[in-house]
Tab-separated table of C-alpha atoms in Angstrom:
chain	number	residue	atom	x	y	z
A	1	UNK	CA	-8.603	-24.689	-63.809
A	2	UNK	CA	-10.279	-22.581	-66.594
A	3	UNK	CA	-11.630	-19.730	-64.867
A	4	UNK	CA	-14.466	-19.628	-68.426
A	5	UNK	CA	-15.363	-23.142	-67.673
A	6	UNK	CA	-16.166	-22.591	-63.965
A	7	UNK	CA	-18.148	-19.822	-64.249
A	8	UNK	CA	-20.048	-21.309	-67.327
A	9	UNK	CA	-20.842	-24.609	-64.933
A	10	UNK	CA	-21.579	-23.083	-62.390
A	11	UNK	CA	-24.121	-19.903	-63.036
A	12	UNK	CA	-26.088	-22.745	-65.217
A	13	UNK	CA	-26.509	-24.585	-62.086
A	14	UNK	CA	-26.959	-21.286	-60.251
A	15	UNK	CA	-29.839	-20.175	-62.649
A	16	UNK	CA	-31.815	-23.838	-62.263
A	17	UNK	CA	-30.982	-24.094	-58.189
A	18	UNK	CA	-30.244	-21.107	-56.695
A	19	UNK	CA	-32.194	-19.898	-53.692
A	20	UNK	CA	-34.469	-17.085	-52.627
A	21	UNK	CA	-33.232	-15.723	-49.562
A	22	UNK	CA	-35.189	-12.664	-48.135
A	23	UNK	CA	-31.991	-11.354	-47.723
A	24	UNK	CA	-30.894	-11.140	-51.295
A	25	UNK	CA	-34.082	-9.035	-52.089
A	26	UNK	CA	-34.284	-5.608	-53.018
A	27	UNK	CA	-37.021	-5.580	-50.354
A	28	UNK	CA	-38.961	-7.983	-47.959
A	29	UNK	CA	-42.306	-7.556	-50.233
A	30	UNK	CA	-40.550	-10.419	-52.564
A	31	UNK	CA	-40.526	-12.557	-49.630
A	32	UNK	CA	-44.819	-12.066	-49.039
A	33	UNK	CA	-44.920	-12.894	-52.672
A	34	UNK	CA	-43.083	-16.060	-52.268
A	35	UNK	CA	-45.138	-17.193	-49.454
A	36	UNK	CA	-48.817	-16.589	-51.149
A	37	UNK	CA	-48.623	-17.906	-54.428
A	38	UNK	CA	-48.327	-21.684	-55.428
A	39	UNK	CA	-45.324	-23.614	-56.333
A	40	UNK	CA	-45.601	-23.340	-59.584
A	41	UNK	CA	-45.152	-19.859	-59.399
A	42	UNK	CA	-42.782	-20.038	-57.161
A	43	UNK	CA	-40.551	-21.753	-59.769
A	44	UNK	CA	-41.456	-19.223	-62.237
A	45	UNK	CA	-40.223	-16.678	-59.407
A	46	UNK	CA	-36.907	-17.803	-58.228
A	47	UNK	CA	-36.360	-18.147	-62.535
A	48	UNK	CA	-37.228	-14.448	-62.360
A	49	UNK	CA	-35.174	-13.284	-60.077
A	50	UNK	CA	-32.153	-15.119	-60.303
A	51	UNK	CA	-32.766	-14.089	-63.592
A	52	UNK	CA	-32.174	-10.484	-62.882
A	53	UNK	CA	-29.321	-10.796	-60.688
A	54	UNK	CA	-27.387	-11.027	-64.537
A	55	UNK	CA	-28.540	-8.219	-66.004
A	56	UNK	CA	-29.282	-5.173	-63.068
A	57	UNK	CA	-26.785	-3.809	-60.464
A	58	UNK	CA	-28.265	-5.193	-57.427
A	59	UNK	CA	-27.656	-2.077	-54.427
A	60	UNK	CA	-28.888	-3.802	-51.241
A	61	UNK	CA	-29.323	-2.094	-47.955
A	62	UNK	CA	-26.151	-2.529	-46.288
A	63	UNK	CA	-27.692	-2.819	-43.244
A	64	UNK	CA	-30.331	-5.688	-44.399
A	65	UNK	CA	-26.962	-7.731	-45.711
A	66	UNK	CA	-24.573	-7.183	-41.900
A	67	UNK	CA	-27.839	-8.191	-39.820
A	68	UNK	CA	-28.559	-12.095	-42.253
A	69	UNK	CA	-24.457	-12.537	-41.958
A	70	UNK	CA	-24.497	-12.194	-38.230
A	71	UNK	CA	-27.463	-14.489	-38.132
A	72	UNK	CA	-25.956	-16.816	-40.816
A	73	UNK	CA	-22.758	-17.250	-38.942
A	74	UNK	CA	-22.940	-21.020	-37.063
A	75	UNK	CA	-26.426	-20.966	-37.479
A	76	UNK	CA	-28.115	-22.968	-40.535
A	77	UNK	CA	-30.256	-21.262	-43.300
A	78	UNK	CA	-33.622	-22.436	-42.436
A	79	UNK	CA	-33.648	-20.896	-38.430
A	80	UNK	CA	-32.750	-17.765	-39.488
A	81	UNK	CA	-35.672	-17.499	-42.099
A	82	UNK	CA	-38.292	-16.439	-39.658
A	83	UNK	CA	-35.884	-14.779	-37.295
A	84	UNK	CA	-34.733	-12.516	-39.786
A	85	UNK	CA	-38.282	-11.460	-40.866
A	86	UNK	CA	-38.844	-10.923	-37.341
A	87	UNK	CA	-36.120	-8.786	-37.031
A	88	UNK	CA	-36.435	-6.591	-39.712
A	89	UNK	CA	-40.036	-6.369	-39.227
A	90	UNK	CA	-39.191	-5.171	-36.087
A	91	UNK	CA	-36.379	-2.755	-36.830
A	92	UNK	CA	-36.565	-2.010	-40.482
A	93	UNK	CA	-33.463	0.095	-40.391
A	94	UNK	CA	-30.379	0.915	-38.724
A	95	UNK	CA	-31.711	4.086	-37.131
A	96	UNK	CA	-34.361	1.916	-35.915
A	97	UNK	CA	-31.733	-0.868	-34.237
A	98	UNK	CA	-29.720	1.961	-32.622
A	99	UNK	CA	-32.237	3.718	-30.420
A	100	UNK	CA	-33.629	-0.248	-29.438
A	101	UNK	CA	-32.839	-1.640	-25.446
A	102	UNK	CA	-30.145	-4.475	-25.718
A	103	UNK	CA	-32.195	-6.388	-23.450
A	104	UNK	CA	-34.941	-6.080	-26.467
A	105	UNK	CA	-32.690	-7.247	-29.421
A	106	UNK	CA	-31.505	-10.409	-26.642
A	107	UNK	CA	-35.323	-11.082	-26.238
A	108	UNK	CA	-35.894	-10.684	-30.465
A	109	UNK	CA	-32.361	-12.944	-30.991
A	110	UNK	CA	-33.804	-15.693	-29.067
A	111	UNK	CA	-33.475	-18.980	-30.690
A	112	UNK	CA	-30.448	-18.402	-32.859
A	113	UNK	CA	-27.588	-18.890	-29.734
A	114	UNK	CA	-24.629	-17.190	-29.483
A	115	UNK	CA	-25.826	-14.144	-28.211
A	116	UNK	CA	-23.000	-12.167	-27.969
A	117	UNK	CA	-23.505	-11.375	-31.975
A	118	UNK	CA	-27.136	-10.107	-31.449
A	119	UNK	CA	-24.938	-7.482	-28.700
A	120	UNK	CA	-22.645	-6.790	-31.536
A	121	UNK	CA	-25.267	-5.977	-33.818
A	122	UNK	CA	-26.694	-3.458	-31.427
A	123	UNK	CA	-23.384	-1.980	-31.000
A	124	UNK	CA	-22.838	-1.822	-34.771
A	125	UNK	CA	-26.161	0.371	-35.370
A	126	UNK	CA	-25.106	2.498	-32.845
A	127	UNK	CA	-21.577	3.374	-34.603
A	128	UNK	CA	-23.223	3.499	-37.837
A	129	UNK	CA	-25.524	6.610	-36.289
A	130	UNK	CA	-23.293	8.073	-33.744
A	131	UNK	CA	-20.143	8.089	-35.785
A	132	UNK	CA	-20.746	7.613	-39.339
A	133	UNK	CA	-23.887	9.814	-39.527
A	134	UNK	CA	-26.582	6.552	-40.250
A	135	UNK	CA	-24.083	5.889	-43.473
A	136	UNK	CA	-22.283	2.724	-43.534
A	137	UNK	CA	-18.684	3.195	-44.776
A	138	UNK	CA	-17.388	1.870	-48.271
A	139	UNK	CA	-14.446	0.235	-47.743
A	140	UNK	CA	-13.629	-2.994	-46.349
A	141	UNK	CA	-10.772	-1.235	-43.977
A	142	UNK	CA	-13.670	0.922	-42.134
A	143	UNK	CA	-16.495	-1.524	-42.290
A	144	UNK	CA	-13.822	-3.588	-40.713
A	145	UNK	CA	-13.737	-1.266	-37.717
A	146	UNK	CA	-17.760	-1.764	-37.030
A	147	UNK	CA	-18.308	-3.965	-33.718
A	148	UNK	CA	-19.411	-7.578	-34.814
A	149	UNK	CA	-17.555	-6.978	-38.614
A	150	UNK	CA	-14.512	-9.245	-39.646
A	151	UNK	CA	-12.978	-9.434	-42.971
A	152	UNK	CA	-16.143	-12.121	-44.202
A	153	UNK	CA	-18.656	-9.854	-42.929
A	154	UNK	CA	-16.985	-6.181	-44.843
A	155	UNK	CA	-16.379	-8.030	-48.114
A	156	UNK	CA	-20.172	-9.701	-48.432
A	157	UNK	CA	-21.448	-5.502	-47.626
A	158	UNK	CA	-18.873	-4.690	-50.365
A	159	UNK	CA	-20.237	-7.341	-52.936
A	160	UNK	CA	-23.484	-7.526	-51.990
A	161	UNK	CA	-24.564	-3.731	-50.808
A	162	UNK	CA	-22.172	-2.012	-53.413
A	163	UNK	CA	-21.524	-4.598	-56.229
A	164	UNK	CA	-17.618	-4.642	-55.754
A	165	UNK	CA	-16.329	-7.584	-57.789
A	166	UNK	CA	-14.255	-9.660	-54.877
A	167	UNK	CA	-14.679	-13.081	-52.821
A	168	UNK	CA	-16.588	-13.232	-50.097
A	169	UNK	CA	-14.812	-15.882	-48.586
A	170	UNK	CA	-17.184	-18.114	-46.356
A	171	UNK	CA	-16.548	-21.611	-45.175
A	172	UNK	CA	-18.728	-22.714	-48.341
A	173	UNK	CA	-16.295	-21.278	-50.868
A	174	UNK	CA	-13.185	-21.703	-48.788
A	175	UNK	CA	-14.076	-25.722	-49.277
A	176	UNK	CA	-15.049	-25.607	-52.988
A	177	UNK	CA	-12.358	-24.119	-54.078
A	178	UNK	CA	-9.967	-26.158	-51.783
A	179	UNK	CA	-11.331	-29.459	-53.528
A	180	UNK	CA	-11.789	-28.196	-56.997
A	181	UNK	CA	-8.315	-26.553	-57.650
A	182	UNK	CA	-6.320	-28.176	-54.752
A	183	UNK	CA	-7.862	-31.094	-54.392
A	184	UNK	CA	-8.103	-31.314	-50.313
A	185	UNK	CA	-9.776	-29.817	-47.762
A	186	UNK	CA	-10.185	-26.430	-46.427
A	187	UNK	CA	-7.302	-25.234	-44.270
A	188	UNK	CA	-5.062	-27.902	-46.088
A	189	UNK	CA	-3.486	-26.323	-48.691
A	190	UNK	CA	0.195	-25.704	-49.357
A	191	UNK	CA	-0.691	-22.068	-49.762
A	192	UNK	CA	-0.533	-19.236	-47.583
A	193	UNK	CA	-4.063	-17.366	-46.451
A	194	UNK	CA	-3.574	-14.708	-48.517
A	195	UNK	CA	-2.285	-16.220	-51.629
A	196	UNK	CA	-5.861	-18.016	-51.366
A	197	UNK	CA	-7.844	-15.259	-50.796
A	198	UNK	CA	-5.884	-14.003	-54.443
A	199	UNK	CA	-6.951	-17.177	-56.377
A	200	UNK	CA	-10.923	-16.799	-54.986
A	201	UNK	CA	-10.676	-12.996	-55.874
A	202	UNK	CA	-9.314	-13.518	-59.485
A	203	UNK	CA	-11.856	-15.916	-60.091
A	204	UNK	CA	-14.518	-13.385	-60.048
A	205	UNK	CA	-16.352	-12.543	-63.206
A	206	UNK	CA	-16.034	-8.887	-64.139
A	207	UNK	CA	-19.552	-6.904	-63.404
A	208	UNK	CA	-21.086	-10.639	-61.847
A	209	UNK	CA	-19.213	-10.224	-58.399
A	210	UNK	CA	-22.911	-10.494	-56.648
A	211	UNK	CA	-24.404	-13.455	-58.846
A	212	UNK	CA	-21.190	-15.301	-58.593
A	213	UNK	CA	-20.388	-15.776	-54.998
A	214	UNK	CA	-24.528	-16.384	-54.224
A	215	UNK	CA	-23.802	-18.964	-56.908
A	216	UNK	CA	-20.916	-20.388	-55.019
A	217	UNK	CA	-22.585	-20.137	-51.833
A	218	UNK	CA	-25.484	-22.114	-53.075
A	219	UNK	CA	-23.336	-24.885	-54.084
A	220	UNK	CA	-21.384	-25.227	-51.329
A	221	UNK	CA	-24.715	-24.760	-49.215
A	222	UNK	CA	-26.726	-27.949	-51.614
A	223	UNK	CA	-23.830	-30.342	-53.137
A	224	UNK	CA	-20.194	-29.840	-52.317
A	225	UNK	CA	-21.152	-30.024	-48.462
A	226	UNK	CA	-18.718	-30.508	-45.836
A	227	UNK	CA	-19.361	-34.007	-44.957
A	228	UNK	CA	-21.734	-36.150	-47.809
A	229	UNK	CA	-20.647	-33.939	-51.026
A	230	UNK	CA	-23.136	-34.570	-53.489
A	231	UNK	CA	-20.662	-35.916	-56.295
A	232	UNK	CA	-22.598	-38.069	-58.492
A	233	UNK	CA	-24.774	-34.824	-58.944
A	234	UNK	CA	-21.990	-31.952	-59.213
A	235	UNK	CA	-21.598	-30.254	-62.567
A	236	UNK	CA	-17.568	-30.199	-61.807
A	237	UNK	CA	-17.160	-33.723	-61.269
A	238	UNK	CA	-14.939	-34.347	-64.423
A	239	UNK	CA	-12.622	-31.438	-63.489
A	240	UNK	CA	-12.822	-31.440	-60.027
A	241	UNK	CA	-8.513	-32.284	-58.597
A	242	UNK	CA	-10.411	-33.980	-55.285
A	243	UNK	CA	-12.603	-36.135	-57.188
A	244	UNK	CA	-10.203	-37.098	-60.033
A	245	UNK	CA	-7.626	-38.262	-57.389
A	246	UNK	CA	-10.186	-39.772	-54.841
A	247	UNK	CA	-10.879	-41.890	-58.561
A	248	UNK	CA	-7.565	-42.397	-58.956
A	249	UNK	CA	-7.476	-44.175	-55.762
A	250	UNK	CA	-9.894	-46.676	-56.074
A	251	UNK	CA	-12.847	-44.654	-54.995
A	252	UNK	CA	-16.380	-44.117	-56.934
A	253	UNK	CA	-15.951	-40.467	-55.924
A	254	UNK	CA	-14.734	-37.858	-53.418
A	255	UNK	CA	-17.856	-38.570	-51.440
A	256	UNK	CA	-16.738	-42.228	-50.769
A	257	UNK	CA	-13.018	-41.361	-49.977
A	258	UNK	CA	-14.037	-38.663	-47.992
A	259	UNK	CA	-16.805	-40.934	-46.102
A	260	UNK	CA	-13.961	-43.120	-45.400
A	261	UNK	CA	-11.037	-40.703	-44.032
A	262	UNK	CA	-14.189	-39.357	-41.493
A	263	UNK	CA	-14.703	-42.691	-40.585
A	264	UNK	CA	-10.844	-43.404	-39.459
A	265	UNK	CA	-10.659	-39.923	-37.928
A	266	UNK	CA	-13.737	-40.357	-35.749
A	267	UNK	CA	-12.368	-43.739	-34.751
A	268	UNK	CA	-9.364	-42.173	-33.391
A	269	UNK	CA	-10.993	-39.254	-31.491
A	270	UNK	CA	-13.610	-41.571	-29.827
A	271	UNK	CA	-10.849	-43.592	-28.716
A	272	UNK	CA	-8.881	-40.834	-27.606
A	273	UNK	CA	-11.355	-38.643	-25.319
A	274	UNK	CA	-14.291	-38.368	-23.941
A	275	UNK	CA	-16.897	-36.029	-25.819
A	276	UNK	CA	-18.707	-34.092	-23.361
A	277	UNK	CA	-22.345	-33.357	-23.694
A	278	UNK	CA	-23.152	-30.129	-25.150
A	279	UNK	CA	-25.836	-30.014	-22.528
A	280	UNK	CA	-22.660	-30.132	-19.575
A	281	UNK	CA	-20.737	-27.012	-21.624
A	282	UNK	CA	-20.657	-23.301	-20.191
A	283	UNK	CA	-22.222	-22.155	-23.445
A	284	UNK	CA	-25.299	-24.212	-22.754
A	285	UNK	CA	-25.581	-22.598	-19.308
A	286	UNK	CA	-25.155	-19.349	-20.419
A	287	UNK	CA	-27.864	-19.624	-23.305
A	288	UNK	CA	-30.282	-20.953	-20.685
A	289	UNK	CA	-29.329	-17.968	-18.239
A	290	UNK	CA	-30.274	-15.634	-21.100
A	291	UNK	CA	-33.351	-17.771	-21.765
A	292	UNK	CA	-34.581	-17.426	-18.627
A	293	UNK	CA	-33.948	-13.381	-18.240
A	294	UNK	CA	-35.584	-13.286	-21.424
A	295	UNK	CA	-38.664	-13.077	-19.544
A	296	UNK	CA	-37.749	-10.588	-17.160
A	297	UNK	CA	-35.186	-9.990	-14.368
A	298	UNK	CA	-34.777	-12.326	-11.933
A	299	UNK	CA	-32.925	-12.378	-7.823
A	300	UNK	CA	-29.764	-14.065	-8.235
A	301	UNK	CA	-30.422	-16.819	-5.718
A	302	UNK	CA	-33.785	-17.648	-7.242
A	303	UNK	CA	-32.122	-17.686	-10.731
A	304	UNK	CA	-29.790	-20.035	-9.168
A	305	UNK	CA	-32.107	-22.290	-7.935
A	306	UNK	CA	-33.663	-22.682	-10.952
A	307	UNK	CA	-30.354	-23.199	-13.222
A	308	UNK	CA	-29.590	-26.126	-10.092
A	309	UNK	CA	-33.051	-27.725	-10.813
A	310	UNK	CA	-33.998	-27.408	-14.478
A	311	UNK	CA	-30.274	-27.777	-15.836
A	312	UNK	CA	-28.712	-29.523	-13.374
A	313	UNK	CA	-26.030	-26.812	-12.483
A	314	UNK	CA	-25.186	-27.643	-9.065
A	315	UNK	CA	-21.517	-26.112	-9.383
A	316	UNK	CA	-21.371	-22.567	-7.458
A	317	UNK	CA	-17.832	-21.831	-7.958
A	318	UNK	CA	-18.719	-22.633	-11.968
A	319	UNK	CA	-22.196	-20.504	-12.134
A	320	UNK	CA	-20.271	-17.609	-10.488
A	321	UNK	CA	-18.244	-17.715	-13.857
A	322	UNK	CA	-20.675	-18.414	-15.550
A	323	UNK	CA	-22.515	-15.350	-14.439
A	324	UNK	CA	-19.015	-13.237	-14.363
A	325	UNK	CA	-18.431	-13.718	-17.940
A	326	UNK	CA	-22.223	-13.262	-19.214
A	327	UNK	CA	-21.366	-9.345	-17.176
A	328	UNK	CA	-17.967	-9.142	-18.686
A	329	UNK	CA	-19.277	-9.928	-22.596
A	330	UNK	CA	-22.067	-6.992	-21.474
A	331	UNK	CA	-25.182	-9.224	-22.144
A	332	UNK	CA	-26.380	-9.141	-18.594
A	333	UNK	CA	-26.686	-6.328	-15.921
A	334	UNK	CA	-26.625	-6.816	-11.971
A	335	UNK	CA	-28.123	-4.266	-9.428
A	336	UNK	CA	-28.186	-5.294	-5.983
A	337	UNK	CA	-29.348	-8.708	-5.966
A	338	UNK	CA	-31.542	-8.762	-9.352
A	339	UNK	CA	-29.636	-9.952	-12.658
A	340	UNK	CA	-31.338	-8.970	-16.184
A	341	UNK	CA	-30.786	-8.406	-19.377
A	342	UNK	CA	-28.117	-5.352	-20.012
């Protein structure tokens, strides 16, 4: 595909629907602004500011950019609004996050599951101080070596902290890309991992690294969404390999042929097992276990009892692993007979 055309279709669409995310803001002030003036103006804002993601060199704090990806990962866009205010209200920088109590961060995280990246968080600000000095390292091989930092995580700090033009590869681009160029979904390409990470890093425009993958983002985030793609609307239908085939097939779209390949697969996994209830999972149980030492520490029998009647955990053998694994992943401490919050 033209590498022009793309970028032509899609900061247009970027510059009439792109976001405001606190995130992406210089500072949090932005965010007040949003929230106290009309709609009108808040049209006239996001204009503005998507505006200048073009024409400045956007340096975000580093820090402000690892603690909304931790949030962001498995966890949608509009719970992590408030949470994220929260949170930075709370600890405005990373010198602030590394002196906080884990068991205060698990309290603050509460809400957003999967608490074992608020822990990593923690752990992060305390490398950043301890062993980088409060300075967060400029390359994707050390940010790589910061607790709670994977190769999605170092290359959004790299883009979006420092400007570097490369991908930052999320499950949003990963499934744009896969339709537009290779027609399929993510993960089903003939190519290796790395040979696709290539093709997502050439595509960036020189000097728009930042503007270009919000832009992508965005419209994986608002039309070409993992499971009702927004075809009829999308500025690439006409080019884009998925929807020219699913056409070519005797679909309307990529939407419809999509709709209907879901349809047969879910078919086939009802048929084949038995979902079990997320309320039934050890994950549940363990979020409630946090919820619960949220408000303060609790005897182990009496936290039992109270798993057994509110949850219906009635299992000992499976709430002693429960509770083993919530001390191995360091997110809960025992002394004696009282379990809290590490």
């Amino acid at each position: 595909m033209n590498t022009k055309l793309l970028h032509t279709v899609l900061f247009a669409w970027f510059r009439k629907h792109g976001r405001i995310l606190p995130w992406r803001m210089r500072e949090l002030s932005a965010l007040y602004k949003v929230k106290k003036i009309g709609k009108t103006k808040v049209s006239v804002l996001r204009d503005s500011t998507i505006a200048s993601y073009f024409t400045t060199k956007w340096n975000r704090d580093p820090y402000t950019i690892i603690v909304s990806e931790l949030m962001l990962q498995q966890t949608q866009v509009d719970r992590v609004l408030p949470k994220f205010e929260s949170f930075i209200h709370k600890w405005p920088t990373v010198h602030d996050l590394s002196k906080a109590k884990l068991s205060d961060v698990l309290i603050e995280w509460k809400g957003l599951g999967y608490n074992r990246r608020a822990k990593f968080l923690h752990e992060m600000a305390r490398a950043v101080v301890h062993t980088h000095k409060g300075n967060f390292p400029k390359t994707e091989e050390e940010l790589r070596k910061l607790p709670g930092v994977g190769e999605y995580t170092a290359r959004a700090v790299l883009t979006f902290a420092y400007g570097k033009d490369i991908g930052v590869v999320d499950t949003n681009i990963r499934r744009i890309f896969s339709r537009i160029m290779f027609g399929t979904e993510a993960g089903q390409t003939n190519i290796s991992t790395k040979e696709f990470f290539a093709v997502i890093d050439q595509s960036v425009p020189s000097g728009k690294g930042d503007p270009w993958n919000q832009a992508l983002m965005d419209f994986g985030a608002l039309v070409c969404t993992a499971k009702s793609p927004k075809c009829d609307n999308c500025p690439l239908q006409t080019v884009c390999i998925a929807n020219l085939s699913a056409q070519k097939h005797g679909f309307r779209n990529y939407a419809d042929s999509l709709a209907a390949k879901n349809k047969e697969i879910n078919a086939k996994k009802v048929s084949a097992t038995k979902k079990i209830p997320f309320e039934q999972t050890d994950r549940y149980f363990r979020g409630k276990v946090i919820d619960i030492l949220r408000d303060g520490p609790q005897h182990m029998e009496k936290l039992y009892q109270q798993m057994e009647h509110d949850y219906t955990l009635h299992d000992k053998k499976r709430w002693g692993n429960i509770i083993e694994s919530l001390m191995i992943d360091g997110l809960i401490a025992i002394r004696g007979s009282t379990v809290s919050l590490a």
